[in-house]
Amino acid sequence: MLSLARLGARSARRAASARRATSAWAGNAEAYYDEDVVKADSCEILDETKVGPYRMRRPLKIPLSHRGMEVIQDPLFNKGTAFEPSERDRLGLRGLLPPKVNTMNEQCMRVMTTLRGLPADLDKHVYLSELHDRNETLFHRVVVRHVKELAPLIYTPTVGQACVEFGHQFKRPRGMYFSASDAGEMNAMVQNWPMKDVRVVVVTDGSRILGLGDLGANGMGIPIGKLALYCAAGGIAPHRVLPVVIDVGTNNPALLADPVYLGLKQPRLTGKKYQEVIDEFVQAIMNRWPKCLIQFEDFESSVAQPLLDRYREKLLCFNDDIQGTGCVTLAGVLASARHAGLRLRDMSFLCAGAGSAGLGVCLQLVDGMVEDGLSREEAMKRFVICTSVGAIGRADGTHGDPNASRGLSEERAIWVNESVPDGASLEETTKLFKPTCLLGLAAQPGGLFTEDMVKSMLDYTNAPIVMPMSNPTAKHECTPRQAWEWTDGKAIVATGSPLGPPPGKG
């Protein structure tokens, strides 16, 4: 048995530790409330004076059937210890929560203090996901306030690794899962979703998740993360969004061998059978929510454009990789061109990557150049697109014509540029074609943009525009620091994921 002296010493140490912890939390709280984003926050709760856009939204009513633990356990209505005494009486919560009423401000402070103490970004992503699953009010409140800090944790670049480990981290379902085995049942299945007023559906088939390839059902992390940002940054009510994965199998051998993989363990459907599954899903969504938007997300290039062409004139939809990434890139190019003193119509582009994102971005840039005065034919001559085997160019045998010999799809064939030989490397193409802007959308192991490539651009332009946009960050074609160091700070750099600029450069 421990002596009384030793017990006393242990109690004293525990008391001292508790005092230090209390003092640390007090310091953290004071520092948190002094942060600029907290002071400038204009989305205060209703009993305070500040007015923000989120106060203009009609409050979501708790169903009469919800009472007591049903309210606390429903993430859409739960707000933790923020329930006022009158709410606790009315909803049957008295005694089910600690007596202290914490404001949303206090709960935000506690969440952010805990989050910032976690060691890795993936740990922070999991912590935020768990908060999302139990308390959407607090989750969105925190994200609205700290969107700059939290967006990279909720979505790219962290969401890529979260998708890879989706089955291993799975705790609670969110969204809906449609699969090839549900054929003939989807119209009935969609009625299982409890929310009647869905406005936005983000759907993936998991075939090309970021730059990670085929992740099958694990791709659900993408629609969840994307819609979390739409709700927080775009002001869409959380009960009006629906994340969806359509599981048609996977060709990823690692997933097929993974004992905890949550999707269908069968080869991915193609052709007519694949199209029938997608058609049934789209029809089921339209039958229940005929005015909702369907966003196609991370579909591989062989199906992305055909699906968009199939539905774009029939219903409200868009493909984020083709159109969304393209619009954002066009905006970035216009801003970069203005900084470099160029007109869009005077620029030329070398794009590494001929997938749905690469081709979609280039099409959007062509549209912009046409608006700036070029003909479509002239605009398309300002682009060279490189596949994994080199430039899509003239088939003159210089490099064995690898693209031409294996056959070009309809989407790629329109991009043949006669000014460079088919199969030319990125370095050779840069020297021959002299692009003013490098677009990185290859989703290959990082480092495709070399020092020689970027430096050689200084021979004909004073401000090379370098846009390494592949995700996750490990697949960036180069880093901002590299581009700035190679050009002595003259490069204008835009990236696909947040990467802080080195001090004193750019």
Short mmCIF file of C-alpha atoms in Angstrom, two decimals:
data_model
loop_
_atom_site.label_atom_id
_atom_site.label_comp_id
_atom_site.label_asym_id
_atom_site.label_seq_id
_atom_site.Cartn_x
_atom_site.Cartn_y
_atom_site.Cartn_z
CA MET A 1 0.00 0.00 0.00
CA LEU A 2 1.09 3.53 -0.69
CA SER A 3 2.07 5.59 2.34
CA LEU A 4 0.03 8.64 3.27
CA ALA A 5 3.04 10.80 2.39
CA ARG A 6 3.27 9.35 -1.13
CA LEU A 7 -0.49 9.69 -1.64
CA GLY A 8 -0.26 13.30 -0.53
CA ALA A 9 2.61 13.99 -2.92
CA ARG A 10 0.73 12.42 -5.83
CA SER A 11 -2.38 14.51 -5.04
CA ALA A 12 -0.26 17.63 -4.89
CA ARG A 13 1.28 16.86 -8.31
CA ARG A 14 -2.17 16.30 -9.81
CA ALA A 15 -3.46 19.55 -8.32
CA ALA A 16 -0.46 21.44 -9.69
CA SER A 17 -1.00 19.87 -13.13
CA ALA A 18 -4.66 20.86 -13.03
CA ARG A 19 -3.73 24.45 -12.12
CA ARG A 20 -1.26 24.62 -14.99
CA ALA A 21 -3.87 23.25 -17.41
CA THR A 22 -6.46 25.75 -16.17
CA SER A 23 -3.96 28.58 -16.53
CA ALA A 24 -3.05 27.42 -20.07
CA TRP A 25 -6.71 27.28 -21.11
CA ALA A 26 -7.28 30.75 -19.65
CA GLY A 27 -4.34 32.05 -21.65
CA ASN A 28 -5.55 30.33 -24.79
CA ALA A 29 -9.02 31.79 -24.33
CA GLU A 30 -7.67 35.31 -23.92
CA ALA A 31 -5.44 34.95 -26.98
CA TYR A 32 -8.30 33.46 -29.02
CA TYR A 33 -10.66 36.34 -28.33
CA ASP A 34 -7.92 38.76 -29.39
CA GLU A 35 -7.55 37.19 -32.85
CA ASP A 36 -8.48 39.46 -35.74
CA VAL A 37 -10.87 36.91 -37.29
CA VAL A 38 -12.74 36.65 -33.99
CA LYS A 39 -12.97 40.40 -33.50
CA ALA A 40 -14.11 40.93 -37.09
CA ASP A 41 -16.64 38.08 -37.06
CA SER A 42 -20.01 39.38 -38.27
CA CYS A 43 -22.02 36.17 -37.95
CA GLU A 44 -22.92 36.61 -34.30
CA ILE A 45 -25.83 34.84 -32.66
CA LEU A 46 -29.24 36.47 -32.61
CA ASP A 47 -29.09 38.22 -29.24
CA GLU A 48 -26.06 40.31 -30.19
CA THR A 49 -25.94 43.41 -32.33
CA LYS A 50 -23.76 42.46 -35.28
CA VAL A 51 -25.53 41.42 -38.47
CA GLY A 52 -24.14 39.01 -41.05
CA PRO A 53 -25.53 37.16 -44.07
CA TYR A 54 -26.24 34.00 -42.09
CA ARG A 55 -28.79 35.80 -39.93
CA MET A 56 -30.91 36.42 -43.02
CA ARG A 57 -31.61 32.68 -43.41
CA ARG A 58 -34.84 31.34 -41.95
CA PRO A 59 -34.11 29.25 -38.82
CA LEU A 60 -34.46 25.49 -39.14
CA LYS A 61 -37.32 24.27 -36.94
CA ILE A 62 -36.79 21.24 -34.73
CA PRO A 63 -39.49 18.63 -35.53
CA LEU A 64 -42.16 18.19 -32.87
CA SER A 65 -41.22 14.51 -32.71
CA HIS A 66 -37.68 15.40 -31.56
CA ARG A 67 -37.28 15.57 -27.79
CA GLY A 68 -34.55 14.94 -25.25
CA MET A 69 -31.77 12.71 -26.51
CA GLU A 70 -33.21 12.79 -30.05
CA VAL A 71 -32.28 16.47 -30.24
CA ILE A 72 -28.80 15.99 -28.80
CA GLN A 73 -28.04 12.99 -31.01
CA ASP A 74 -29.23 14.67 -34.22
CA PRO A 75 -26.21 16.65 -35.52
CA LEU A 76 -28.44 18.97 -37.52
CA PHE A 77 -30.22 20.27 -34.40
CA ASN A 78 -27.65 19.68 -31.67
CA LYS A 79 -25.74 22.74 -30.47
CA GLY A 80 -24.02 21.21 -27.47
CA THR A 81 -24.05 23.19 -24.26
CA ALA A 82 -25.38 26.32 -26.01
CA PHE A 83 -29.02 25.42 -25.30
CA GLU A 84 -30.52 28.11 -23.05
CA PRO A 85 -32.45 27.05 -19.90
CA SER A 86 -35.80 27.79 -21.58
CA GLU A 87 -34.79 25.63 -24.57
CA ARG A 88 -33.75 22.82 -22.26
CA ASP A 89 -37.16 22.85 -20.60
CA ARG A 90 -39.07 23.03 -23.86
CA LEU A 91 -37.05 20.28 -25.55
CA GLY A 92 -36.73 17.95 -22.57
CA LEU A 93 -32.99 18.51 -22.19
CA ARG A 94 -32.80 19.49 -18.53
CA GLY A 95 -30.51 17.04 -16.79
CA LEU A 96 -29.15 15.69 -20.09
CA LEU A 97 -26.54 18.45 -20.39
CA PRO A 98 -24.08 19.99 -17.93
CA PRO A 99 -25.66 22.97 -16.14
CA LYS A 100 -23.22 25.56 -17.54
CA VAL A 101 -24.56 27.27 -20.67
CA ASN A 102 -21.68 27.96 -23.07
CA THR A 103 -22.07 30.51 -25.83
CA MET A 104 -21.10 29.60 -29.36
CA ASN A 105 -18.14 31.91 -28.90
CA GLU A 106 -16.92 29.87 -25.94
CA GLN A 107 -17.46 26.59 -27.77
CA CYS A 108 -15.54 27.90 -30.80
CA MET A 109 -12.65 28.78 -28.52
CA ARG A 110 -12.62 25.27 -27.04
CA VAL A 111 -12.74 23.62 -30.47
CA MET A 112 -9.95 25.71 -31.95
CA THR A 113 -7.73 25.31 -28.89
CA THR A 114 -8.09 21.54 -29.05
CA LEU A 115 -7.66 21.46 -32.82
CA ARG A 116 -4.48 23.52 -32.80
CA GLY A 117 -2.97 21.18 -30.24
CA LEU A 118 -3.26 18.14 -32.53
CA PRO A 119 0.00 17.03 -34.14
CA ALA A 120 -0.95 16.28 -37.77
CA ASP A 121 -3.33 17.66 -40.39
CA LEU A 122 -5.04 14.28 -40.78
CA ASP A 123 -5.72 14.20 -37.03
CA LYS A 124 -7.27 17.65 -37.34
CA HIS A 125 -9.39 16.49 -40.29
CA VAL A 126 -10.69 13.54 -38.26
CA TYR A 127 -11.43 15.82 -35.29
CA LEU A 128 -13.42 18.20 -37.51
CA SER A 129 -15.27 15.29 -39.13
CA GLU A 130 -16.29 14.00 -35.70
CA LEU A 131 -17.50 17.48 -34.76
CA HIS A 132 -19.45 17.62 -38.05
CA ASP A 133 -21.08 14.29 -37.22
CA ARG A 134 -22.30 15.34 -33.79
CA ASN A 135 -22.88 19.11 -33.94
CA GLU A 136 -23.34 20.78 -37.33
CA THR A 137 -24.27 24.11 -35.76
CA LEU A 138 -20.92 24.37 -34.00
CA PHE A 139 -18.99 22.87 -36.91
CA HIS A 140 -20.25 25.42 -39.40
CA ARG A 141 -19.94 28.20 -36.86
CA VAL A 142 -16.24 27.41 -36.43
CA VAL A 143 -15.62 27.00 -40.16
CA VAL A 144 -17.40 30.26 -41.06
CA ARG A 145 -15.18 32.12 -38.61
CA HIS A 146 -11.89 30.35 -39.42
CA VAL A 147 -12.45 29.36 -43.06
CA LYS A 148 -8.94 30.38 -44.18
CA GLU A 149 -7.33 28.19 -41.53
CA LEU A 150 -9.74 25.25 -41.76
CA ALA A 151 -10.46 24.96 -45.50
CA PRO A 152 -7.14 23.14 -46.18
CA LEU A 153 -7.98 20.69 -43.38
CA ILE A 154 -11.53 20.01 -44.57
CA TYR A 155 -10.70 19.79 -48.27
CA THR A 156 -7.48 19.84 -50.28
CA PRO A 157 -4.79 18.97 -49.53
CA THR A 158 -5.76 16.97 -46.40
CA VAL A 159 -8.88 15.32 -47.82
CA GLY A 160 -6.77 13.22 -50.19
CA GLN A 161 -5.17 11.21 -47.39
CA ALA A 162 -8.52 11.10 -45.59
CA CYS A 163 -10.03 9.41 -48.67
CA VAL A 164 -7.19 6.90 -48.81
CA GLU A 165 -7.94 5.95 -45.19
CA PHE A 166 -11.72 6.38 -45.45
CA GLY A 167 -12.60 2.77 -44.65
CA HIS A 168 -10.15 2.63 -41.77
CA GLN A 169 -11.44 5.88 -40.24
CA PHE A 170 -15.16 5.24 -40.89
CA LYS A 171 -17.36 5.81 -37.84
CA ARG A 172 -20.68 7.16 -39.01
CA PRO A 173 -22.34 7.34 -42.46
CA ARG A 174 -22.95 10.73 -44.05
CA GLY A 175 -24.67 11.21 -47.40
CA MET A 176 -26.00 8.44 -49.63
CA TYR A 177 -24.36 5.46 -51.30
CA PHE A 178 -25.74 4.19 -54.62
CA SER A 179 -24.14 1.11 -56.16
CA ALA A 180 -24.39 -1.15 -59.16
CA SER A 181 -26.11 -3.72 -56.96
CA ASP A 182 -28.94 -1.21 -56.38
CA ALA A 183 -30.02 -1.24 -60.02
CA GLY A 184 -33.79 -0.98 -60.23
CA GLU A 185 -34.10 0.29 -56.64
CA MET A 186 -32.72 3.84 -56.82
CA ASN A 187 -36.06 5.59 -57.25
CA ALA A 188 -37.20 4.02 -53.99
CA MET A 189 -33.82 4.48 -52.27
CA VAL A 190 -33.79 8.23 -52.75
CA GLN A 191 -36.94 8.44 -50.63
CA ASN A 192 -34.86 7.22 -47.66
CA TRP A 193 -33.10 10.57 -47.42
CA PRO A 194 -34.88 12.43 -44.60
CA MET A 195 -34.56 15.99 -45.94
CA LYS A 196 -37.30 17.15 -48.30
CA ASP A 197 -35.67 20.25 -49.76
CA VAL A 198 -32.31 19.26 -51.28
CA ARG A 199 -30.83 22.01 -53.47
CA VAL A 200 -27.30 20.73 -54.21
CA VAL A 201 -26.08 17.17 -54.85
CA VAL A 202 -22.34 16.58 -55.20
CA VAL A 203 -21.68 13.13 -56.65
CA THR A 204 -18.57 11.13 -57.51
CA ASP A 205 -17.98 7.63 -58.81
CA GLY A 206 -14.56 7.59 -57.12
CA SER A 207 -12.76 6.91 -60.38
CA ARG A 208 -10.29 9.83 -60.23
CA ILE A 209 -10.02 11.26 -56.74
CA LEU A 210 -7.72 14.32 -56.91
CA GLY A 211 -4.39 13.00 -58.16
CA LEU A 212 -4.78 9.69 -56.34
CA GLY A 213 -6.68 7.77 -59.01
CA ASP A 214 -9.38 5.15 -58.45
CA LEU A 215 -10.47 5.14 -54.79
CA GLY A 216 -13.92 3.65 -55.35
CA ALA A 217 -16.35 4.19 -52.46
CA ASN A 218 -13.58 5.86 -50.45
CA GLY A 219 -14.15 8.87 -52.67
CA MET A 220 -17.10 9.87 -50.48
CA GLY A 221 -14.73 12.15 -48.58
CA ILE A 222 -14.69 14.50 -51.59
CA PRO A 223 -18.44 15.33 -51.74
CA ILE A 224 -18.58 15.60 -47.94
CA GLY A 225 -15.66 18.03 -47.79
CA LYS A 226 -16.79 20.06 -50.78
CA LEU A 227 -20.31 20.53 -49.41
CA ALA A 228 -19.00 21.45 -45.96
CA LEU A 229 -17.23 24.39 -47.59
CA TYR A 230 -20.29 25.27 -49.68
CA CYS A 231 -22.33 25.50 -46.48
CA ALA A 232 -19.75 27.49 -44.56
CA ALA A 233 -18.37 29.77 -47.27
CA GLY A 234 -21.38 29.85 -49.61
CA GLY A 235 -24.15 30.10 -47.04
CA ILE A 236 -26.11 27.05 -48.28
CA ALA A 237 -28.18 25.54 -45.48
CA PRO A 238 -26.65 22.20 -44.38
CA HIS A 239 -29.98 20.36 -44.63
CA ARG A 240 -30.22 21.31 -48.32
CA VAL A 241 -27.10 19.50 -49.51
CA LEU A 242 -26.52 15.83 -50.26
CA PRO A 243 -23.11 14.14 -50.75
CA VAL A 244 -23.31 11.01 -52.91
CA VAL A 245 -20.99 8.29 -54.13
CA ILE A 246 -21.99 5.97 -56.97
CA ASP A 247 -20.11 2.71 -56.48
CA VAL A 248 -19.69 0.80 -59.74
CA GLY A 249 -16.69 -1.19 -58.50
CA THR A 250 -12.99 -0.41 -58.52
CA ASN A 251 -9.94 -1.34 -60.53
CA ASN A 252 -7.62 -0.53 -57.65
CA PRO A 253 -6.00 -3.83 -56.57
CA ALA A 254 -5.08 -2.43 -53.14
CA LEU A 255 -8.75 -1.74 -52.39
CA LEU A 256 -9.87 -5.10 -53.71
CA ALA A 257 -7.45 -6.74 -51.28
CA ASP A 258 -8.27 -4.44 -48.35
CA PRO A 259 -10.36 -6.34 -45.76
CA VAL A 260 -11.96 -3.11 -44.45
CA TYR A 261 -12.77 -1.56 -47.85
CA LEU A 262 -16.43 -0.50 -47.75
CA GLY A 263 -17.26 -0.60 -51.45
CA LEU A 264 -18.10 -3.25 -54.03
CA LYS A 265 -15.21 -5.64 -54.56
CA GLN A 266 -15.63 -6.08 -58.28
CA PRO A 267 -14.09 -4.61 -61.44
CA ARG A 268 -15.41 -1.18 -62.36
CA LEU A 269 -18.37 -1.20 -64.75
CA THR A 270 -17.85 0.38 -68.16
CA GLY A 271 -19.81 1.14 -71.29
CA LYS A 272 -23.56 0.57 -71.42
CA LYS A 273 -23.81 -1.01 -67.95
CA TYR A 274 -22.04 1.96 -66.38
CA GLN A 275 -24.24 4.44 -68.21
CA GLU A 276 -27.41 2.62 -67.10
CA VAL A 277 -26.40 3.01 -63.44
CA ILE A 278 -25.68 6.73 -63.86
CA ASP A 279 -28.91 7.29 -65.78
CA GLU A 280 -30.99 5.59 -63.09
CA PHE A 281 -29.32 7.64 -60.37
CA VAL A 282 -29.86 10.94 -62.20
CA GLN A 283 -33.51 10.10 -62.89
CA ALA A 284 -34.10 9.15 -59.24
CA ILE A 285 -32.66 12.49 -58.06
CA MET A 286 -34.71 14.44 -60.58
CA ASN A 287 -37.89 12.58 -59.64
CA ARG A 288 -37.61 13.65 -56.01
CA TRP A 289 -35.85 17.03 -56.32
CA PRO A 290 -36.45 18.23 -59.90
CA LYS A 291 -34.91 21.68 -59.35
CA CYS A 292 -31.72 20.65 -57.54
CA LEU A 293 -28.22 21.12 -58.92
CA ILE A 294 -26.14 18.01 -59.62
CA GLN A 295 -22.39 18.58 -59.47
CA PHE A 296 -20.25 15.83 -61.00
CA GLU A 297 -16.98 15.58 -59.10
CA ASP A 298 -13.79 13.59 -59.78
CA PHE A 299 -15.01 11.39 -62.63
CA GLU A 300 -12.20 10.03 -64.78
CA SER A 301 -11.64 11.79 -68.11
CA SER A 302 -13.05 8.97 -70.26
CA VAL A 303 -16.52 9.51 -68.78
CA ALA A 304 -16.43 13.09 -67.44
CA GLN A 305 -17.02 14.98 -70.69
CA PRO A 306 -19.50 12.45 -72.16
CA LEU A 307 -21.59 12.61 -68.96
CA LEU A 308 -21.56 16.40 -69.01
CA ASP A 309 -22.60 16.44 -72.69
CA ARG A 310 -25.36 13.91 -71.97
CA TYR A 311 -27.06 15.88 -69.20
CA ARG A 312 -26.11 19.55 -69.53
CA GLU A 313 -29.06 20.44 -71.79
CA LYS A 314 -31.56 18.38 -69.78
CA LEU A 315 -31.02 19.41 -66.17
CA LEU A 316 -29.14 21.80 -63.90
CA CYS A 317 -25.65 20.30 -63.63
CA PHE A 318 -21.97 20.96 -64.09
CA ASN A 319 -18.67 19.11 -63.86
CA ASP A 320 -16.39 20.72 -61.32
CA ASP A 321 -13.15 19.39 -62.81
CA ILE A 322 -13.99 20.54 -66.33
CA GLN A 323 -15.92 23.74 -65.65
CA GLY A 324 -15.27 24.69 -62.03
CA THR A 325 -11.50 24.30 -62.13
CA GLY A 326 -11.50 25.94 -65.55
CA CYS A 327 -13.34 29.05 -64.32
CA VAL A 328 -11.07 29.45 -61.29
CA THR A 329 -7.96 28.96 -63.44
CA LEU A 330 -9.19 31.51 -65.99
CA ALA A 331 -9.64 34.00 -63.16
CA GLY A 332 -6.13 33.25 -61.90
CA VAL A 333 -4.65 33.60 -65.38
CA LEU A 334 -6.42 36.94 -65.93
CA ALA A 335 -5.07 38.25 -62.62
CA SER A 336 -1.58 36.96 -63.43
CA ALA A 337 -1.68 38.44 -66.93
CA ARG A 338 -2.66 41.83 -65.53
CA HIS A 339 0.26 41.65 -63.08
CA ALA A 340 2.62 40.68 -65.92
CA GLY A 341 1.32 43.43 -68.21
CA LEU A 342 -0.12 40.97 -70.75
CA ARG A 343 -3.45 40.53 -72.52
CA LEU A 344 -4.97 37.07 -72.43
CA ARG A 345 -5.05 36.97 -76.23
CA ASP A 346 -1.25 37.47 -76.29
CA MET A 347 -0.48 34.49 -74.06
CA SER A 348 0.48 30.90 -74.87
CA PHE A 349 0.10 27.84 -72.65
CA LEU A 350 1.86 24.54 -72.04
CA CYS A 351 -0.43 22.22 -70.09
CA ALA A 352 0.97 19.15 -68.36
CA GLY A 353 -2.00 16.80 -68.10
CA ALA A 354 -4.66 15.72 -70.59
CA GLY A 355 -7.29 14.46 -68.16
CA SER A 356 -10.70 15.99 -67.57
CA ALA A 357 -9.25 18.84 -65.50
CA GLY A 358 -6.47 19.68 -67.98
CA LEU A 359 -8.71 19.64 -71.03
CA GLY A 360 -11.48 21.48 -69.20
CA VAL A 361 -9.14 24.24 -68.07
CA CYS A 362 -7.79 24.70 -71.58
CA LEU A 363 -11.30 24.91 -73.05
CA GLN A 364 -12.23 27.62 -70.54
CA LEU A 365 -9.07 29.55 -71.39
CA VAL A 366 -9.87 29.28 -75.10
CA ASP A 367 -13.31 30.75 -74.40
CA GLY A 368 -11.62 33.62 -72.57
CA MET A 369 -9.24 34.25 -75.47
CA VAL A 370 -12.14 34.28 -77.91
CA GLU A 371 -13.83 36.90 -75.72
CA ASP A 372 -10.56 38.86 -75.89
CA GLY A 373 -10.62 38.98 -79.67
CA LEU A 374 -9.08 35.78 -81.07
CA SER A 375 -10.89 33.29 -83.27
CA ARG A 376 -11.36 29.86 -81.71
CA GLU A 377 -8.91 28.36 -84.23
CA GLU A 378 -6.26 30.95 -83.39
CA ALA A 379 -6.80 30.48 -79.67
CA MET A 380 -6.38 26.71 -79.79
CA LYS A 381 -3.05 27.11 -81.59
CA ARG A 382 -1.79 28.87 -78.44
CA PHE A 383 -1.90 25.58 -76.49
CA VAL A 384 0.29 22.50 -76.31
CA ILE A 385 -1.03 19.73 -74.10
CA CYS A 386 1.28 17.00 -72.84
CA THR A 387 0.09 13.53 -71.90
CA SER A 388 2.14 11.02 -69.91
CA VAL A 389 4.06 10.20 -73.12
CA GLY A 390 4.72 13.75 -74.28
CA ALA A 391 3.24 16.57 -76.30
CA ILE A 392 0.18 16.07 -78.51
CA GLY A 393 1.78 17.35 -81.72
CA ARG A 394 2.52 16.63 -85.36
CA ALA A 395 3.13 12.97 -86.18
CA ASP A 396 6.50 13.27 -87.90
CA GLY A 397 8.23 10.29 -86.30
CA THR A 398 10.75 12.40 -84.35
CA HIS A 399 9.85 10.69 -81.07
CA GLY A 400 7.92 7.71 -82.41
CA ASP A 401 4.58 9.52 -82.34
CA PRO A 402 3.44 7.88 -79.08
CA ASN A 403 0.15 9.78 -78.82
CA ALA A 404 -0.82 9.30 -82.45
CA SER A 405 0.17 5.63 -82.47
CA ARG A 406 -1.98 4.70 -79.49
CA GLY A 407 -4.89 6.72 -80.82
CA LEU A 408 -6.34 10.01 -79.63
CA SER A 409 -9.80 10.29 -78.16
CA GLU A 410 -12.19 12.83 -79.64
CA GLU A 411 -11.55 15.14 -76.68
CA ARG A 412 -7.75 15.04 -77.23
CA ALA A 413 -7.62 15.00 -81.02
CA ILE A 414 -8.69 18.65 -81.30
CA TRP A 415 -5.55 19.72 -79.43
CA VAL A 416 -2.92 18.47 -81.91
CA ASN A 417 -0.43 21.33 -82.31
CA GLU A 418 1.63 21.19 -85.49
CA SER A 419 4.39 23.41 -84.09
CA VAL A 420 5.87 20.64 -81.91
CA PRO A 421 6.59 16.96 -82.64
CA ASP A 422 4.32 14.34 -81.10
CA GLY A 423 5.87 12.93 -77.93
CA ALA A 424 8.18 15.90 -77.24
CA SER A 425 9.12 16.21 -73.58
CA LEU A 426 8.04 19.13 -71.41
CA GLU A 427 11.54 20.59 -71.53
CA GLU A 428 11.78 20.35 -75.32
CA THR A 429 8.27 21.73 -75.78
CA THR A 430 9.04 24.70 -73.57
CA LYS A 431 12.07 25.61 -75.72
CA LEU A 432 10.25 25.07 -79.03
CA PHE A 433 6.83 26.53 -78.20
CA LYS A 434 7.90 29.28 -75.76
CA PRO A 435 4.80 29.34 -73.54
CA THR A 436 4.19 32.32 -71.31
CA CYS A 437 2.26 30.15 -68.84
CA LEU A 438 2.84 26.63 -67.51
CA LEU A 439 -0.28 24.77 -66.35
CA GLY A 440 0.29 21.77 -64.07
CA LEU A 441 -2.68 19.37 -64.05
CA ALA A 442 -0.95 16.03 -64.58
CA ALA A 443 -1.50 14.54 -61.09
CA GLN A 444 1.82 12.72 -61.44
CA PRO A 445 4.62 12.48 -58.85
CA GLY A 446 5.84 15.98 -58.07
CA GLY A 447 8.63 17.73 -59.95
CA LEU A 448 7.45 17.78 -63.58
CA PHE A 449 8.35 21.46 -63.90
CA THR A 450 12.14 21.49 -63.80
CA GLU A 451 14.57 24.31 -63.16
CA ASP A 452 15.67 24.30 -66.80
CA MET A 453 12.07 24.61 -68.00
CA VAL A 454 11.18 27.53 -65.80
CA LYS A 455 14.51 29.34 -66.24
CA SER A 456 14.29 29.05 -70.03
CA MET A 457 11.05 31.06 -69.96
CA LEU A 458 13.08 34.11 -68.89
CA ASP A 459 14.60 34.17 -72.39
CA TYR A 460 11.34 35.48 -73.85
CA THR A 461 9.20 36.78 -70.96
CA ASN A 462 9.99 38.97 -67.98
CA ALA A 463 7.41 37.36 -65.72
CA PRO A 464 6.87 33.60 -66.28
CA ILE A 465 3.46 32.48 -65.06
CA VAL A 466 3.73 29.10 -63.34
CA MET A 467 0.61 27.31 -62.12
CA PRO A 468 1.31 23.92 -60.47
CA MET A 469 -2.25 22.83 -59.62
CA SER A 470 -2.17 19.06 -59.15
CA ASN A 471 -3.51 17.70 -55.88
CA PRO A 472 -2.53 16.60 -53.31
CA THR A 473 0.49 18.81 -52.66
CA ALA A 474 2.91 15.87 -53.08
CA LYS A 475 1.98 15.92 -56.78
CA HIS A 476 2.53 19.62 -57.36
CA GLU A 477 4.65 20.08 -60.48
CA CYS A 478 6.93 22.39 -58.50
CA THR A 479 6.67 24.48 -55.36
CA PRO A 480 6.29 28.26 -55.26
CA ARG A 481 9.66 28.49 -53.52
CA GLN A 482 11.33 26.63 -56.38
CA ALA A 483 9.72 28.78 -59.07
CA TRP A 484 10.72 31.98 -57.30
CA GLU A 485 14.28 30.84 -56.60
CA TRP A 486 14.78 29.66 -60.20
CA THR A 487 13.63 33.04 -61.57
CA ASP A 488 15.06 35.29 -58.84
CA GLY A 489 11.54 36.19 -57.71
CA LYS A 490 10.22 37.12 -61.18
CA ALA A 491 7.77 34.22 -61.57
CA ILE A 492 4.08 34.72 -60.91
CA VAL A 493 2.87 31.56 -59.17
CA ALA A 494 -0.59 30.17 -58.45
CA THR A 495 -1.13 26.74 -56.88
CA GLY A 496 -3.96 24.25 -56.58
CA SER A 497 -3.61 23.97 -52.81
CA PRO A 498 -2.50 26.45 -50.14
CA LEU A 499 1.29 26.70 -50.05
CA GLY A 500 2.68 29.66 -48.17
CA PRO A 501 5.07 31.94 -50.10
CA PRO A 502 8.67 32.14 -48.92
CA PRO A 503 9.51 35.49 -47.33
CA GLY A 504 10.71 38.26 -49.60
CA LYS A 505 9.92 36.48 -52.88
CA GLY A 506 7.26 36.89 -55.58
#
